[in-house]
CSV table of C-alpha atoms in Angstrom, one decimal:
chain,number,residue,atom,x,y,z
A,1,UNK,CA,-4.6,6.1,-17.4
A,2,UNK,CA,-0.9,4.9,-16.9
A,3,UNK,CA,0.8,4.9,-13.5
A,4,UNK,CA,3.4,7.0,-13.1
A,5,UNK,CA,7.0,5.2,-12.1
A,6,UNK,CA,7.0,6.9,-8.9
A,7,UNK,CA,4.2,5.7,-8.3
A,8,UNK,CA,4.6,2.2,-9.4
A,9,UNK,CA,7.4,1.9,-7.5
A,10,UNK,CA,5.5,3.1,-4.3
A,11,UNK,CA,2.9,0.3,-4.7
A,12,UNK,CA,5.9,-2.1,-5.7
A,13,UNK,CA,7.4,-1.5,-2.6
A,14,UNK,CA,4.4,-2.1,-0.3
A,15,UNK,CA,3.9,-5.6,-2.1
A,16,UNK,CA,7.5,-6.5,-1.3
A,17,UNK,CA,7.2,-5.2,2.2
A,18,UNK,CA,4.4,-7.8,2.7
A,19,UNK,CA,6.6,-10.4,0.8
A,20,UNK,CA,9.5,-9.6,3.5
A,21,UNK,CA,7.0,-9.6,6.5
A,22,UNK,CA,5.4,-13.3,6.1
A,23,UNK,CA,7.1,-16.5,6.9
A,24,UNK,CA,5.2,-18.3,4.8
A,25,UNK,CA,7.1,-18.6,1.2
A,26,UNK,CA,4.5,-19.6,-0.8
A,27,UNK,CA,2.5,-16.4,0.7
A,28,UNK,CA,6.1,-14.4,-0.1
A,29,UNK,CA,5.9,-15.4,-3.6
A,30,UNK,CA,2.8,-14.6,-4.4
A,31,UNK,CA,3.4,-11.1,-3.3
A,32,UNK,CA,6.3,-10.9,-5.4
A,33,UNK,CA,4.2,-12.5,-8.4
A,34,UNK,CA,1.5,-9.8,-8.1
A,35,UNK,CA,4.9,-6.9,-7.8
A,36,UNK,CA,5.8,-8.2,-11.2
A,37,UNK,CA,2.1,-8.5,-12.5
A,38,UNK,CA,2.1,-4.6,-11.7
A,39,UNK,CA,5.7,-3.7,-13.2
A,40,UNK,CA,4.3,-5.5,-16.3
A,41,UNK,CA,0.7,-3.9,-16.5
A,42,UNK,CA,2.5,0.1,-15.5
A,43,UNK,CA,5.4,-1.0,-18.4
A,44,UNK,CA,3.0,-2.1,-21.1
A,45,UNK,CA,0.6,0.9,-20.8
A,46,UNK,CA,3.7,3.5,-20.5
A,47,UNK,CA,4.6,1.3,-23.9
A,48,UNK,CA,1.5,2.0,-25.2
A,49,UNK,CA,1.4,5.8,-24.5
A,50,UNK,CA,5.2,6.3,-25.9
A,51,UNK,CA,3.6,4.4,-29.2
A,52,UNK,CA,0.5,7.2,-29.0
A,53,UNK,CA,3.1,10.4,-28.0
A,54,UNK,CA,4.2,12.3,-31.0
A,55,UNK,CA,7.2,13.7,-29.2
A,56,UNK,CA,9.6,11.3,-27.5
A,57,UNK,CA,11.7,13.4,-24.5
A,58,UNK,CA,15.5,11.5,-23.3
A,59,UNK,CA,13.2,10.2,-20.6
A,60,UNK,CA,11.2,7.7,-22.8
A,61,UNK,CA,14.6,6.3,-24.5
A,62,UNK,CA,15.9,3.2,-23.3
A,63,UNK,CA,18.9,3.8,-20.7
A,64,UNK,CA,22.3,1.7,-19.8
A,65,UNK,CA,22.7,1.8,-15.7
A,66,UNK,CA,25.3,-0.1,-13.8
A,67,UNK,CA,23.7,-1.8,-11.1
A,68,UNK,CA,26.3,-3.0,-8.3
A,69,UNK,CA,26.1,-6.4,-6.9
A,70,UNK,CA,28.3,-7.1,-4.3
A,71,UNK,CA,32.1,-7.2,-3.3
A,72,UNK,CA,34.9,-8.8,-5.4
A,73,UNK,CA,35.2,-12.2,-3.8
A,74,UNK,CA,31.8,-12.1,-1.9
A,75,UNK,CA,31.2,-15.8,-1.6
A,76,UNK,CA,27.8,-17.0,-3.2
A,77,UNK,CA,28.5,-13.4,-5.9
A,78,UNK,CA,27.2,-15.9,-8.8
A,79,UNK,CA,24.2,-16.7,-7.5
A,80,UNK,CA,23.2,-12.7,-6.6
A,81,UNK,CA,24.0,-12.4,-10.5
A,82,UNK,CA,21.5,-15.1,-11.7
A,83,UNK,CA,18.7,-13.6,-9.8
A,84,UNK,CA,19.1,-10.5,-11.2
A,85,UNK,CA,19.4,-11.3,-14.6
A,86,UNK,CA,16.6,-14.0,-13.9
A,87,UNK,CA,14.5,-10.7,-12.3
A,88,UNK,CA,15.6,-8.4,-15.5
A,89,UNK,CA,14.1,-10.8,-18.0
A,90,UNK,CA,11.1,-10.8,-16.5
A,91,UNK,CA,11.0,-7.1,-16.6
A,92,UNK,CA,12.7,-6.6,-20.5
A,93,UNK,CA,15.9,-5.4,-19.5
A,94,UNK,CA,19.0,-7.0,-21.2
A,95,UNK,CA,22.1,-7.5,-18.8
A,96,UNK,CA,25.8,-7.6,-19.4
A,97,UNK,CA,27.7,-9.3,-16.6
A,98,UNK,CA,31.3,-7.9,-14.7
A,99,UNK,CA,33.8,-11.0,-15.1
A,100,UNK,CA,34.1,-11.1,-11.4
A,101,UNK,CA,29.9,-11.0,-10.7
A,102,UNK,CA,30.8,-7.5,-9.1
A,103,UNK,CA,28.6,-5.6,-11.3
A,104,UNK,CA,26.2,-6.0,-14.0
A,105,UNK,CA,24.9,-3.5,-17.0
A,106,UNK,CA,21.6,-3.3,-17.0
A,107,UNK,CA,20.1,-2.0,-20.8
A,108,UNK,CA,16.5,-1.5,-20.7
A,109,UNK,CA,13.7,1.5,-20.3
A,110,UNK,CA,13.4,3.7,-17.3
A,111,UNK,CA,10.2,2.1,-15.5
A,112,UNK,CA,12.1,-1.4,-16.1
A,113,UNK,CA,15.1,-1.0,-14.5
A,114,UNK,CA,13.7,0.7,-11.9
A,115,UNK,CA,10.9,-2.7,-11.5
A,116,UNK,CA,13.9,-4.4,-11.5
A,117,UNK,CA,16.2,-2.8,-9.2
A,118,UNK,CA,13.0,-2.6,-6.7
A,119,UNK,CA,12.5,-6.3,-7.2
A,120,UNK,CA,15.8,-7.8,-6.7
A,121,UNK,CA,16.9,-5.5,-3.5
A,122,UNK,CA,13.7,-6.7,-1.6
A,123,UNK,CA,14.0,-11.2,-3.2
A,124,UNK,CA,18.1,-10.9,-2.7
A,125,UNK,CA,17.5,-9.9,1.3
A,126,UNK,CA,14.4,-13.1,1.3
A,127,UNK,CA,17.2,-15.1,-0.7
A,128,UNK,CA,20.0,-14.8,2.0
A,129,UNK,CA,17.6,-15.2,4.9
A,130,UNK,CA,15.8,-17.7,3.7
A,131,UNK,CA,19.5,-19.9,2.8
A,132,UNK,CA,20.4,-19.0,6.5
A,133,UNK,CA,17.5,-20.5,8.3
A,134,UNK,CA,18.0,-23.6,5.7
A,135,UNK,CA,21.8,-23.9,6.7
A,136,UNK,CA,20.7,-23.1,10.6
A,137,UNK,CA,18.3,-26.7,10.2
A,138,UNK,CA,21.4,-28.8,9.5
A,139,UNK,CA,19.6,-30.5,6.9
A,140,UNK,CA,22.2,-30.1,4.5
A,141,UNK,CA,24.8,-32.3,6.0
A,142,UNK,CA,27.0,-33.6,4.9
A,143,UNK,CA,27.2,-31.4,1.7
A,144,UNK,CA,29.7,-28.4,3.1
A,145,UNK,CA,28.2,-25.1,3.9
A,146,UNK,CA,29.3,-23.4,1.5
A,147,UNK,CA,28.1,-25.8,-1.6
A,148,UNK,CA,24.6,-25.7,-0.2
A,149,UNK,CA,24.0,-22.2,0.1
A,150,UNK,CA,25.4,-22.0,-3.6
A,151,UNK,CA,22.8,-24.5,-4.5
A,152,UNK,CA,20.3,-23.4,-1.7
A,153,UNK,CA,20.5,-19.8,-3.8
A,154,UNK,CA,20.8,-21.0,-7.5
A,155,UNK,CA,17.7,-23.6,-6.8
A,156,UNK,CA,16.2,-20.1,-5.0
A,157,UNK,CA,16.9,-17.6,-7.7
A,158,UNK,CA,15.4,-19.7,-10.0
A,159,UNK,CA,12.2,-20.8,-8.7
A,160,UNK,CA,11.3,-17.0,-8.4
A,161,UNK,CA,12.2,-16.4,-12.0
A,162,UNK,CA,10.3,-18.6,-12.9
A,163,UNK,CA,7.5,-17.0,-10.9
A,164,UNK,CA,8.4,-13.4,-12.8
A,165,UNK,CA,8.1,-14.9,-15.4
A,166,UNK,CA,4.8,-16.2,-15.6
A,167,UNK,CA,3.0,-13.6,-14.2
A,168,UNK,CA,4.8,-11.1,-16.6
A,169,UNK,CA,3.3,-13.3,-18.8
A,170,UNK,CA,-0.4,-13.7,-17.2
A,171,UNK,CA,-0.4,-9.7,-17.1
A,172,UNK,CA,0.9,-9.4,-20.9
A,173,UNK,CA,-1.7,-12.0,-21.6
A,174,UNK,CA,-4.5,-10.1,-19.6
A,175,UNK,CA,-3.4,-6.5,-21.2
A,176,UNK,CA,-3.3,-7.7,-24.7
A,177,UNK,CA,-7.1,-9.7,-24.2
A,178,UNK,CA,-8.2,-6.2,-23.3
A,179,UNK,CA,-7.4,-4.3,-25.8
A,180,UNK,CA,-8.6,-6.5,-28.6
A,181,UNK,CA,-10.2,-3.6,-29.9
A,182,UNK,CA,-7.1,-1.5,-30.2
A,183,UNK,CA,-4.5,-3.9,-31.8
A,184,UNK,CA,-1.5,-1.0,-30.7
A,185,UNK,CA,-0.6,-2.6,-27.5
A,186,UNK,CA,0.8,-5.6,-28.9
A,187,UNK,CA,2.4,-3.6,-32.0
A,188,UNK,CA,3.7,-1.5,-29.1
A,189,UNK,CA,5.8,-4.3,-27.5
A,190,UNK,CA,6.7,-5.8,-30.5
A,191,UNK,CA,8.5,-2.0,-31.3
A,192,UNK,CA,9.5,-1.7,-27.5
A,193,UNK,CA,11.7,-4.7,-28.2
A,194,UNK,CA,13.3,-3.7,-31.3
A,195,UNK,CA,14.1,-0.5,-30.0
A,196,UNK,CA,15.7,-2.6,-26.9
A,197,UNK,CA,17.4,-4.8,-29.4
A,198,UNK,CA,18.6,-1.6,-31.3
A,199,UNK,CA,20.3,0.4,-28.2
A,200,UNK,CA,21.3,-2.5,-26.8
A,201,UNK,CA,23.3,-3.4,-30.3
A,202,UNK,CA,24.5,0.2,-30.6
A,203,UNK,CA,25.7,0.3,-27.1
């Protein structure tokens, strides 16, 4: 049956733990691919069983949370931003973005956010350390400091995206392939994202 969040978000965790605990990157991404692959899997059957549940409680309605980001005139603020929005479109959750990068509105369901939230926290930490150990090389001279961590964390930010991104797809792929049989899942997320496009309208 479907994961509950909590526990999702227990087993999310653990992944991103290993993530944090290799030095290997390519090792780090693949644990944060197979976090996403099982925020995408836990999403699509909660989807699937809010399509099948005659009654809907507040819990199963999309929600707005403000998600803070950082300090007004943190330097490098911009490119915490992209990776979260880069990290919330992975996981179906629209974002509205503070004017100063401070803060950004997330829009999406429960189990999303929270995939989201989990996700980011852990990559934005791997982000920063992994910009440090770059700067620490000197390989960057003689760019200043400052512009290549920018571009150190932009290039960053969206590489792992992009990783989100395709195994979000390769678990939507693999959950829809499944249920051939039972054409609700993908009528499920088709309706999850009008609903999403409906709040997020109205909000």
């Amino acid at each position: 049956g479907a994961m509950s969040d909590d526990r999702m978000l227990a087993r999310i965790a653990a992944l991103l733990r290993q993530a944090e605990n290799t030095d290997n990157p390519h090792e780090a991404e693949a644990f944060m691919a197979a976090a996403q692959r099982l925020a995408t899997t836990t999403s699509i059957d909660l989807a699937v069983a809010r399509a099948h549940s005659a009654t809907r409680t507040a819990a199963q309605e999309p929600v707005q949370r403000t998600v803070t980001i950082g300090e007004a005139g943190t330097r490098g603020l911009r490119t915490f931003v992209q990776l979260f929005v880069l990290i919330a479109r992975a996981n179906d959750v629209k974002c509205d973005i503070a004017s100063n990068s401070t803060f950004v509105y997330a829009y999406g369901f429960t189990e999303d956010i929270d995939a989201t939230h989990a996700l980011y926290a852990s990559v934005v930490v791997q982000m920063v350390k992994s910009s440090d150990a770059y700067i620490s090389t000197g390989a960057h001279r003689p760019t200043p400091t400052i512009t290549a961590r920018l571009n150190f964390q932009l290039a960053f930010g969206a590489r792992v995206g992009q990783r989100l991104v395709d195994a979000r797809e390769e678990a939507r792929q693999a959950a829809t392939a499944e249920s051939a049989d039972q054409p609700g899942t993908a009528l499920a997320l088709r309706n999850k994202d009008l609903e999403l496009v409906s709040f997020y309208k109205k909000t």
